[in-house]
Amino acid sequence: MKRVTFCGFRAKLSVFFIGLIAVFTFNVSAQKPEAIEYYNLGCACAETDLDCRIAYFTKAVELAPDLTEAFNNRGLAFSGKGELENALADFSKAVELSPMFAKGFYNRAVVHARRRDLEKSVADFGKAIELAPALTNAYIGRGNIHMKAKNFDAALKDFNAAIELEPLYAEIYYNRGLVYFHKNDFERAGVDFSNTVKLKPSFVPAYLNRGICFDRSGKTAEALADFTKFIELAPGDFRGYSNRAGVYTRLGETAKAEADTRKVSELKRNG
């Protein structure tokens, strides 16, 4: 029975991929009052009203062309609309105006990643880390890219750094678990998936992947328990039934294996 792992290119990971960072404070004394007013109006727009934000932040930068934060926040709005070229231009302008603006490099790195320009993304995450060594999500983002590129040792280094900064951040353990999984280190992967569900019991994919680790480590009872838990939490996902059917088959529990296999066919047919 083929096993399917849950491994997407994401960072805070349900993340993930990781989110962008808005900025709501700046050097008021250095800006024109009218620009400040438009900037504040942009920040006050409803979170989902991206056109409102773009309009006000555009007014702000027209009046104050050196207003880094307005370019940054307009870039977020463009990104939210899927206008990645405009977002990239705004984040680039933000870091051009403020070369020490770590969040600008971070946001541009995320956009590069979304555009599949992974080399530039890694470079910008690295710059963000250089400027702000405690920016956890920059390590996560770069780690995710390294993982996608199968540069697993570099990914581990970044996820380890992120865990040192935020040891209660469940998704980082999940991402590191994926790296160990791809390195066929199922023992360590299982430990990280266990840490994930300990910190965040609702993180459903961790049960499936931990079950696979248990299965490959010969821990049949634990694997069955995790696949069953995954099915309880995600009854419409065929992968729980598929993996559990494989275990039942090896145990000789034919009826249960056939029932799960029929469920897989049903879900695929209706899905």
PDB file of C-alpha atoms in Angstrom:
ATOM      1  CA  MET A   1       0.000   0.000   0.000  1.00  0.00           C
ATOM      2  CA  LYS A   2       1.570   3.292  -1.051  1.00  0.00           C
ATOM      3  CA  ARG A   3       1.975   5.873   1.693  1.00  0.00           C
ATOM      4  CA  VAL A   4       1.486   9.536   0.976  1.00  0.00           C
ATOM      5  CA  THR A   5       3.189  12.063   3.218  1.00  0.00           C
ATOM      6  CA  PHE A   6       1.835  15.485   4.004  1.00  0.00           C
ATOM      7  CA  CYS A   7       4.647  17.741   2.869  1.00  0.00           C
ATOM      8  CA  GLY A   8       3.799  21.083   1.346  1.00  0.00           C
ATOM      9  CA  PHE A   9       5.983  24.120   0.683  1.00  0.00           C
ATOM     10  CA  ARG A  10       4.829  26.212   3.612  1.00  0.00           C
ATOM     11  CA  ALA A  11       6.411  27.892   6.647  1.00  0.00           C
ATOM     12  CA  LYS A  12       4.441  28.726   9.849  1.00  0.00           C
ATOM     13  CA  LEU A  13       3.957  26.305   8.082  1.00  0.00           C
ATOM     14  CA  SER A  14      -0.131  25.381   8.524  1.00  0.00           C
ATOM     15  CA  VAL A  15       1.899  27.521   7.989  1.00  0.00           C
ATOM     16  CA  PHE A  16       3.034  27.811   6.735  1.00  0.00           C
ATOM     17  CA  PHE A  17       4.120  29.448   3.975  1.00  0.00           C
ATOM     18  CA  ILE A  18       4.987  32.184   6.422  1.00  0.00           C
ATOM     19  CA  GLY A  19       3.141  35.472   6.456  1.00  0.00           C
ATOM     20  CA  LEU A  20       4.308  38.951   5.651  1.00  0.00           C
ATOM     21  CA  ILE A  21       5.029  41.616   8.264  1.00  0.00           C
ATOM     22  CA  ALA A  22       3.203  44.939   8.455  1.00  0.00           C
ATOM     23  CA  VAL A  23       4.628  48.071  10.090  1.00  0.00           C
ATOM     24  CA  PHE A  24       2.423  50.593  11.865  1.00  0.00           C
ATOM     25  CA  THR A  25       4.930  52.996  13.431  1.00  0.00           C
ATOM     26  CA  PHE A  26       7.505  55.313  11.904  1.00  0.00           C
ATOM     27  CA  ASN A  27       9.395  58.549  12.431  1.00  0.00           C
ATOM     28  CA  VAL A  28       6.445  60.936  12.502  1.00  0.00           C
ATOM     29  CA  SER A  29       8.536  64.068  12.936  1.00  0.00           C
ATOM     30  CA  ALA A  30      10.303  63.465   9.645  1.00  0.00           C
ATOM     31  CA  GLN A  31       7.104  63.291   7.563  1.00  0.00           C
ATOM     32  CA  LYS A  32       4.556  65.722   6.205  1.00  0.00           C
ATOM     33  CA  PRO A  33       1.329  65.849   8.243  1.00  0.00           C
ATOM     34  CA  GLU A  34      -0.761  65.062   5.157  1.00  0.00           C
ATOM     35  CA  ALA A  35       1.327  61.959   4.413  1.00  0.00           C
ATOM     36  CA  ILE A  36       0.970  60.845   8.013  1.00  0.00           C
ATOM     37  CA  GLU A  37      -2.803  61.247   7.778  1.00  0.00           C
ATOM     38  CA  TYR A  38      -3.046  59.127   4.623  1.00  0.00           C
ATOM     39  CA  TYR A  39      -0.705  56.535   6.103  1.00  0.00           C
ATOM     40  CA  ASN A  40      -2.842  56.246   9.219  1.00  0.00           C
ATOM     41  CA  LEU A  41      -5.989  55.991   7.105  1.00  0.00           C
ATOM     42  CA  GLY A  42      -4.368  53.129   5.191  1.00  0.00           C
ATOM     43  CA  CYS A  43      -3.564  51.340   8.435  1.00  0.00           C
ATOM     44  CA  ALA A  44      -7.161  51.865   9.579  1.00  0.00           C
ATOM     45  CA  CYS A  45      -8.686  50.193   6.498  1.00  0.00           C
ATOM     46  CA  ALA A  46     -10.353  46.847   7.081  1.00  0.00           C
ATOM     47  CA  GLU A  47      -7.796  44.071   6.872  1.00  0.00           C
ATOM     48  CA  THR A  48      -9.549  42.582   3.849  1.00  0.00           C
ATOM     49  CA  ASP A  49     -10.052  45.912   2.051  1.00  0.00           C
ATOM     50  CA  LEU A  50      -6.821  45.814   0.110  1.00  0.00           C
ATOM     51  CA  ASP A  51      -7.885  48.433  -2.428  1.00  0.00           C
ATOM     52  CA  CYS A  52      -8.524  50.871   0.421  1.00  0.00           C
ATOM     53  CA  ARG A  53      -5.053  50.250   1.781  1.00  0.00           C
ATOM     54  CA  ILE A  54      -3.406  50.612  -1.597  1.00  0.00           C
ATOM     55  CA  ALA A  55      -5.212  53.890  -2.285  1.00  0.00           C
ATOM     56  CA  TYR A  56      -4.221  55.535   1.007  1.00  0.00           C
ATOM     57  CA  PHE A  57      -0.650  54.250   1.059  1.00  0.00           C
ATOM     58  CA  THR A  58      -0.260  55.473  -2.531  1.00  0.00           C
ATOM     59  CA  LYS A  59      -1.370  58.940  -1.441  1.00  0.00           C
ATOM     60  CA  ALA A  60       1.103  58.779   1.426  1.00  0.00           C
ATOM     61  CA  VAL A  61       4.093  57.946  -0.783  1.00  0.00           C
ATOM     62  CA  GLU A  62       3.088  60.574  -3.334  1.00  0.00           C
ATOM     63  CA  LEU A  63       3.358  63.177  -0.570  1.00  0.00           C
ATOM     64  CA  ALA A  64       6.341  61.560   1.167  1.00  0.00           C
ATOM     65  CA  PRO A  65       8.385  59.520  -1.356  1.00  0.00           C
ATOM     66  CA  ASP A  66      10.796  58.441   1.395  1.00  0.00           C
ATOM     67  CA  LEU A  67       8.121  56.882   3.616  1.00  0.00           C
ATOM     68  CA  THR A  68       9.549  53.357   3.887  1.00  0.00           C
ATOM     69  CA  GLU A  69       6.694  51.969   5.942  1.00  0.00           C
ATOM     70  CA  ALA A  70       4.049  53.037   3.421  1.00  0.00           C
ATOM     71  CA  PHE A  71       5.867  51.211   0.631  1.00  0.00           C
ATOM     72  CA  ASN A  72       6.153  48.152   2.873  1.00  0.00           C
ATOM     73  CA  ASN A  73       2.478  48.125   3.790  1.00  0.00           C
ATOM     74  CA  ARG A  74       1.336  48.804   0.240  1.00  0.00           C
ATOM     75  CA  GLY A  75       3.516  45.866  -0.796  1.00  0.00           C
ATOM     76  CA  LEU A  76       1.597  43.692   1.634  1.00  0.00           C
ATOM     77  CA  ALA A  77      -1.696  44.797   0.090  1.00  0.00           C
ATOM     78  CA  PHE A  78      -0.436  44.100  -3.427  1.00  0.00           C
ATOM     79  CA  SER A  79       0.764  40.683  -2.276  1.00  0.00           C
ATOM     80  CA  GLY A  80      -2.658  39.980  -0.779  1.00  0.00           C
ATOM     81  CA  LYS A  81      -4.193  40.675  -4.199  1.00  0.00           C
ATOM     82  CA  GLY A  82      -1.713  38.394  -5.902  1.00  0.00           C
ATOM     83  CA  GLU A  83      -0.008  41.314  -7.654  1.00  0.00           C
ATOM     84  CA  LEU A  84       3.449  40.007  -6.907  1.00  0.00           C
ATOM     85  CA  GLU A  85       5.369  42.259  -9.294  1.00  0.00           C
ATOM     86  CA  ASN A  86       3.913  45.360  -7.637  1.00  0.00           C
ATOM     87  CA  ALA A  87       4.591  43.883  -4.197  1.00  0.00           C
ATOM     88  CA  LEU A  88       8.177  43.130  -5.178  1.00  0.00           C
ATOM     89  CA  ALA A  89       8.660  46.693  -6.425  1.00  0.00           C
ATOM     90  CA  ASP A  90       7.358  48.154  -3.177  1.00  0.00           C
ATOM     91  CA  PHE A  91       9.469  45.950  -0.912  1.00  0.00           C
ATOM     92  CA  SER A  92      12.507  46.721  -3.064  1.00  0.00           C
ATOM     93  CA  LYS A  93      11.805  50.434  -2.703  1.00  0.00           C
ATOM     94  CA  ALA A  94      11.435  50.013   1.057  1.00  0.00           C
ATOM     95  CA  VAL A  95      14.861  48.388   1.467  1.00  0.00           C
ATOM     96  CA  GLU A  96      16.404  50.882  -0.962  1.00  0.00           C
ATOM     97  CA  LEU A  97      15.159  53.709   1.255  1.00  0.00           C
ATOM     98  CA  SER A  98      16.084  51.915   4.485  1.00  0.00           C
ATOM     99  CA  PRO A  99      18.924  49.385   3.975  1.00  0.00           C
ATOM    100  CA  MET A 100      18.672  48.320   7.635  1.00  0.00           C
ATOM    101  CA  PHE A 101      14.952  47.513   7.354  1.00  0.00           C
ATOM    102  CA  ALA A 102      15.010  43.784   8.144  1.00  0.00           C
ATOM    103  CA  LYS A 103      11.252  43.318   7.733  1.00  0.00           C
ATOM    104  CA  GLY A 104      11.459  44.689   4.197  1.00  0.00           C
ATOM    105  CA  PHE A 105      14.054  42.091   3.223  1.00  0.00           C
ATOM    106  CA  TYR A 106      11.952  39.426   4.926  1.00  0.00           C
ATOM    107  CA  ASN A 107       8.811  40.433   3.041  1.00  0.00           C
ATOM    108  CA  ARG A 108      10.667  40.560  -0.259  1.00  0.00           C
ATOM    109  CA  ALA A 109      12.056  37.090   0.461  1.00  0.00           C
ATOM    110  CA  VAL A 110       8.522  35.746   0.896  1.00  0.00           C
ATOM    111  CA  VAL A 111       7.462  37.245  -2.438  1.00  0.00           C
ATOM    112  CA  HIS A 112      10.538  35.821  -4.163  1.00  0.00           C
ATOM    113  CA  ALA A 113       9.575  32.427  -2.748  1.00  0.00           C
ATOM    114  CA  ARG A 114       6.033  32.772  -4.061  1.00  0.00           C
ATOM    115  CA  ARG A 115       7.493  33.598  -7.489  1.00  0.00           C
ATOM    116  CA  ARG A 116       9.721  30.487  -7.205  1.00  0.00           C
ATOM    117  CA  ASP A 117      12.859  32.636  -7.328  1.00  0.00           C
ATOM    118  CA  LEU A 118      14.416  30.602  -4.549  1.00  0.00           C
ATOM    119  CA  GLU A 119      17.988  31.854  -4.832  1.00  0.00           C
ATOM    120  CA  LYS A 120      16.919  35.466  -4.322  1.00  0.00           C
ATOM    121  CA  SER A 121      14.581  34.399  -1.551  1.00  0.00           C
ATOM    122  CA  VAL A 122      17.389  32.668   0.348  1.00  0.00           C
ATOM    123  CA  ALA A 123      19.572  35.762  -0.060  1.00  0.00           C
ATOM    124  CA  ASP A 124      16.877  38.077   1.316  1.00  0.00           C
ATOM    125  CA  PHE A 125      16.056  35.800   4.237  1.00  0.00           C
ATOM    126  CA  GLY A 126      19.766  35.757   4.973  1.00  0.00           C
ATOM    127  CA  LYS A 127      19.913  39.561   4.917  1.00  0.00           C
ATOM    128  CA  ALA A 128      16.893  39.756   7.225  1.00  0.00           C
ATOM    129  CA  ILE A 129      18.609  37.367   9.646  1.00  0.00           C
ATOM    130  CA  GLU A 130      21.826  39.374   9.478  1.00  0.00           C
ATOM    131  CA  LEU A 131      19.939  42.554  10.389  1.00  0.00           C
ATOM    132  CA  ALA A 132      17.554  40.939  12.894  1.00  0.00           C
ATOM    133  CA  PRO A 133      19.023  37.676  14.287  1.00  0.00           C
ATOM    134  CA  ALA A 134      15.915  37.103  16.429  1.00  0.00           C
ATOM    135  CA  LEU A 135      13.492  37.152  13.478  1.00  0.00           C
ATOM    136  CA  THR A 136      12.263  33.575  13.855  1.00  0.00           C
ATOM    137  CA  ASN A 137      10.168  33.458  10.697  1.00  0.00           C
ATOM    138  CA  ALA A 138      13.170  34.319   8.552  1.00  0.00           C
ATOM    139  CA  TYR A 139      14.875  31.111   9.697  1.00  0.00           C
ATOM    140  CA  ILE A 140      11.656  29.190   9.065  1.00  0.00           C
ATOM    141  CA  GLY A 141      11.274  30.654   5.592  1.00  0.00           C
ATOM    142  CA  ARG A 142      14.849  29.950   4.607  1.00  0.00           C
ATOM    143  CA  GLY A 143      14.625  26.481   6.126  1.00  0.00           C
ATOM    144  CA  ASN A 144      11.541  25.737   4.041  1.00  0.00           C
ATOM    145  CA  ILE A 145      13.327  26.757   0.873  1.00  0.00           C
ATOM    146  CA  HIS A 146      16.344  24.637   1.736  1.00  0.00           C
ATOM    147  CA  MET A 147      13.971  21.729   2.361  1.00  0.00           C
ATOM    148  CA  LYS A 148      12.281  22.249  -0.998  1.00  0.00           C
ATOM    149  CA  ALA A 149      15.706  22.257  -2.640  1.00  0.00           C
ATOM    150  CA  LYS A 150      16.562  19.029  -0.749  1.00  0.00           C
ATOM    151  CA  ASN A 151      19.367  20.851   1.051  1.00  0.00           C
ATOM    152  CA  PHE A 152      18.385  19.083   4.237  1.00  0.00           C
ATOM    153  CA  ASP A 153      21.408  19.857   6.397  1.00  0.00           C
ATOM    154  CA  ALA A 154      20.973  23.591   5.800  1.00  0.00           C
ATOM    155  CA  ALA A 155      17.254  23.265   6.531  1.00  0.00           C
ATOM    156  CA  LEU A 156      18.001  21.522   9.834  1.00  0.00           C
ATOM    157  CA  LYS A 157      20.387  24.299  10.821  1.00  0.00           C
ATOM    158  CA  ASP A 158      17.706  26.927  10.232  1.00  0.00           C
ATOM    159  CA  PHE A 159      14.943  25.032  12.012  1.00  0.00           C
ATOM    160  CA  ASN A 160      17.249  24.378  14.961  1.00  0.00           C
ATOM    161  CA  ALA A 161      17.959  28.102  15.183  1.00  0.00           C
ATOM    162  CA  ALA A 162      14.241  28.878  15.031  1.00  0.00           C
ATOM    163  CA  ILE A 163      13.485  26.399  17.823  1.00  0.00           C
ATOM    164  CA  GLU A 164      16.168  27.974  19.999  1.00  0.00           C
ATOM    165  CA  LEU A 165      14.407  31.308  19.553  1.00  0.00           C
ATOM    166  CA  GLU A 166      10.859  30.000  20.018  1.00  0.00           C
ATOM    167  CA  PRO A 167      10.816  26.544  21.629  1.00  0.00           C
ATOM    168  CA  LEU A 168       7.014  26.551  21.943  1.00  0.00           C
ATOM    169  CA  TYR A 169       6.357  27.148  18.246  1.00  0.00           C
ATOM    170  CA  ALA A 170       4.713  23.867  17.172  1.00  0.00           C
ATOM    171  CA  GLU A 171       5.048  24.305  13.423  1.00  0.00           C
ATOM    172  CA  ILE A 172       8.830  24.522  13.556  1.00  0.00           C
ATOM    173  CA  TYR A 173       9.018  21.041  15.044  1.00  0.00           C
ATOM    174  CA  TYR A 174       6.704  19.859  12.288  1.00  0.00           C
ATOM    175  CA  ASN A 175       8.959  21.307   9.599  1.00  0.00           C
ATOM    176  CA  ARG A 176      12.053  19.836  11.210  1.00  0.00           C
ATOM    177  CA  GLY A 177      10.240  16.526  11.431  1.00  0.00           C
ATOM    178  CA  LEU A 178       9.703  16.640   7.674  1.00  0.00           C
ATOM    179  CA  VAL A 179      13.421  17.135   7.167  1.00  0.00           C
ATOM    180  CA  TYR A 180      14.264  14.144   9.356  1.00  0.00           C
ATOM    181  CA  PHE A 181      11.585  12.172   7.506  1.00  0.00           C
ATOM    182  CA  HIS A 182      13.206  12.914   4.158  1.00  0.00           C
ATOM    183  CA  LYS A 183      16.553  11.881   5.639  1.00  0.00           C
ATOM    184  CA  ASN A 184      14.922   8.552   6.632  1.00  0.00           C
ATOM    185  CA  ASP A 185      15.555   9.316  10.295  1.00  0.00           C
ATOM    186  CA  PHE A 186      12.109   8.179  11.384  1.00  0.00           C
ATOM    187  CA  GLU A 187      12.972   8.117  15.065  1.00  0.00           C
ATOM    188  CA  ARG A 188      13.833  11.807  15.208  1.00  0.00           C
ATOM    189  CA  ALA A 189      11.024  12.685  12.820  1.00  0.00           C
ATOM    190  CA  GLY A 190       8.547  10.929  15.103  1.00  0.00           C
ATOM    191  CA  VAL A 191       9.846  12.828  18.123  1.00  0.00           C
ATOM    192  CA  ASP A 192       9.365  16.134  16.331  1.00  0.00           C
ATOM    193  CA  PHE A 193       5.855  15.240  15.198  1.00  0.00           C
ATOM    194  CA  SER A 194       5.108  14.274  18.804  1.00  0.00           C
ATOM    195  CA  ASN A 195       6.365  17.668  19.960  1.00  0.00           C
ATOM    196  CA  THR A 196       4.103  19.269  17.375  1.00  0.00           C
ATOM    197  CA  VAL A 197       0.921  17.620  18.653  1.00  0.00           C
ATOM    198  CA  LYS A 198       1.963  18.115  22.258  1.00  0.00           C
ATOM    199  CA  LEU A 199       2.177  21.862  21.666  1.00  0.00           C
ATOM    200  CA  LYS A 200      -0.735  22.008  19.223  1.00  0.00           C
ATOM    201  CA  PRO A 201      -3.096  19.002  19.411  1.00  0.00           C
ATOM    202  CA  SER A 202      -5.162  20.356  16.515  1.00  0.00           C
ATOM    203  CA  PHE A 203      -2.244  20.155  14.074  1.00  0.00           C
ATOM    204  CA  VAL A 204      -3.764  17.321  12.074  1.00  0.00           C
ATOM    205  CA  PRO A 205      -0.990  16.453   9.550  1.00  0.00           C
ATOM    206  CA  ALA A 206       1.421  15.608  12.356  1.00  0.00           C
ATOM    207  CA  TYR A 207      -0.679  12.575  13.327  1.00  0.00           C
ATOM    208  CA  LEU A 208      -0.496  11.169   9.808  1.00  0.00           C
ATOM    209  CA  ASN A 209       3.239  11.674   9.486  1.00  0.00           C
ATOM    210  CA  ARG A 210       3.968  10.374  12.963  1.00  0.00           C
ATOM    211  CA  GLY A 211       1.884   7.311  12.107  1.00  0.00           C
ATOM    212  CA  ILE A 212       4.020   6.724   9.029  1.00  0.00           C
ATOM    213  CA  CYS A 213       7.161   7.053  11.137  1.00  0.00           C
ATOM    214  CA  PHE A 214       5.800   4.536  13.639  1.00  0.00           C
ATOM    215  CA  ASP A 215       4.857   2.202  10.799  1.00  0.00           C
ATOM    216  CA  ARG A 216       8.308   2.352   9.249  1.00  0.00           C
ATOM    217  CA  SER A 217       9.886   1.811  12.659  1.00  0.00           C
ATOM    218  CA  GLY A 218       7.833  -1.336  13.236  1.00  0.00           C
ATOM    219  CA  LYS A 219       5.602   0.223  15.918  1.00  0.00           C
ATOM    220  CA  THR A 220       2.369  -1.133  14.540  1.00  0.00           C
ATOM    221  CA  ALA A 221       0.019  -0.351  17.428  1.00  0.00           C
ATOM    222  CA  GLU A 222       1.210   3.247  17.620  1.00  0.00           C
ATOM    223  CA  ALA A 223       0.861   3.625  13.850  1.00  0.00           C
ATOM    224  CA  LEU A 224      -2.714   2.352  13.924  1.00  0.00           C
ATOM    225  CA  ALA A 225      -3.568   4.746  16.749  1.00  0.00           C
ATOM    226  CA  ASP A 226      -2.205   7.741  14.830  1.00  0.00           C
ATOM    227  CA  PHE A 227      -3.888   6.822  11.545  1.00  0.00           C
ATOM    228  CA  THR A 228      -7.170   6.371  13.411  1.00  0.00           C
ATOM    229  CA  LYS A 229      -6.718   9.735  15.125  1.00  0.00           C
ATOM    230  CA  PHE A 230      -6.010  11.363  11.769  1.00  0.00           C
ATOM    231  CA  ILE A 231      -9.188   9.818  10.351  1.00  0.00           C
ATOM    232  CA  GLU A 232     -11.191  11.178  13.292  1.00  0.00           C
ATOM    233  CA  LEU A 233      -9.837  14.677  12.708  1.00  0.00           C
ATOM    234  CA  ALA A 234      -9.860  14.568   8.894  1.00  0.00           C
ATOM    235  CA  PRO A 235     -12.513  12.033   7.835  1.00  0.00           C
ATOM    236  CA  GLY A 236     -12.547  13.331   4.274  1.00  0.00           C
ATOM    237  CA  ASP A 237      -8.851  12.749   3.668  1.00  0.00           C
ATOM    238  CA  PHE A 238      -8.197   9.362   2.052  1.00  0.00           C
ATOM    239  CA  ARG A 239      -4.595   9.148   3.249  1.00  0.00           C
ATOM    240  CA  GLY A 240      -5.521   8.066   6.764  1.00  0.00           C
ATOM    241  CA  TYR A 241      -7.580   5.156   5.456  1.00  0.00           C
ATOM    242  CA  SER A 242      -4.939   4.243   2.873  1.00  0.00           C
ATOM    243  CA  ASN A 243      -2.140   4.031   5.416  1.00  0.00           C
ATOM    244  CA  ARG A 244      -4.290   2.204   7.950  1.00  0.00           C
ATOM    245  CA  ALA A 245      -5.352  -0.312   5.298  1.00  0.00           C
ATOM    246  CA  GLY A 246      -1.692  -1.090   4.668  1.00  0.00           C
ATOM    247  CA  VAL A 247      -1.153  -1.873   8.339  1.00  0.00           C
ATOM    248  CA  TYR A 248      -4.285  -4.025   8.539  1.00  0.00           C
ATOM    249  CA  THR A 249      -3.147  -5.929   5.443  1.00  0.00           C
ATOM    250  CA  ARG A 250       0.184  -6.799   7.005  1.00  0.00           C
ATOM    251  CA  LEU A 251      -1.585  -7.868  10.199  1.00  0.00           C
ATOM    252  CA  GLY A 252      -3.825 -10.179   8.210  1.00  0.00           C
ATOM    253  CA  GLU A 253      -6.980  -8.282   9.217  1.00  0.00           C
ATOM    254  CA  THR A 254      -8.436  -8.558   5.736  1.00  0.00           C
ATOM    255  CA  ALA A 255     -11.938  -7.294   6.464  1.00  0.00           C
ATOM    256  CA  LYS A 256     -10.698  -4.102   8.059  1.00  0.00           C
ATOM    257  CA  ALA A 257      -8.172  -3.558   5.261  1.00  0.00           C
ATOM    258  CA  GLU A 258     -10.878  -4.005   2.639  1.00  0.00           C
ATOM    259  CA  ALA A 259     -13.218  -1.613   4.444  1.00  0.00           C
ATOM    260  CA  ASP A 260     -10.534   1.078   4.532  1.00  0.00           C
ATOM    261  CA  THR A 261      -9.630   0.447   0.902  1.00  0.00           C
ATOM    262  CA  ARG A 262     -13.273   0.870  -0.125  1.00  0.00           C
ATOM    263  CA  LYS A 263     -13.334   4.144   1.802  1.00  0.00           C
ATOM    264  CA  VAL A 264     -10.270   5.329  -0.089  1.00  0.00           C
ATOM    265  CA  SER A 265     -11.988   4.564  -3.407  1.00  0.00           C
ATOM    266  CA  GLU A 266     -15.153   6.330  -2.268  1.00  0.00           C
ATOM    267  CA  LEU A 267     -13.317   9.469  -1.186  1.00  0.00           C
ATOM    268  CA  LYS A 268     -11.261   9.618  -4.380  1.00  0.00           C
ATOM    269  CA  ARG A 269     -14.386   9.053  -6.472  1.00  0.00           C
ATOM    270  CA  ASN A 270     -16.336  11.800  -4.699  1.00  0.00           C
ATOM    271  CA  GLY A 271     -13.431  14.128  -4.271  1.00  0.00           C
TER     272      GLY A 271
END
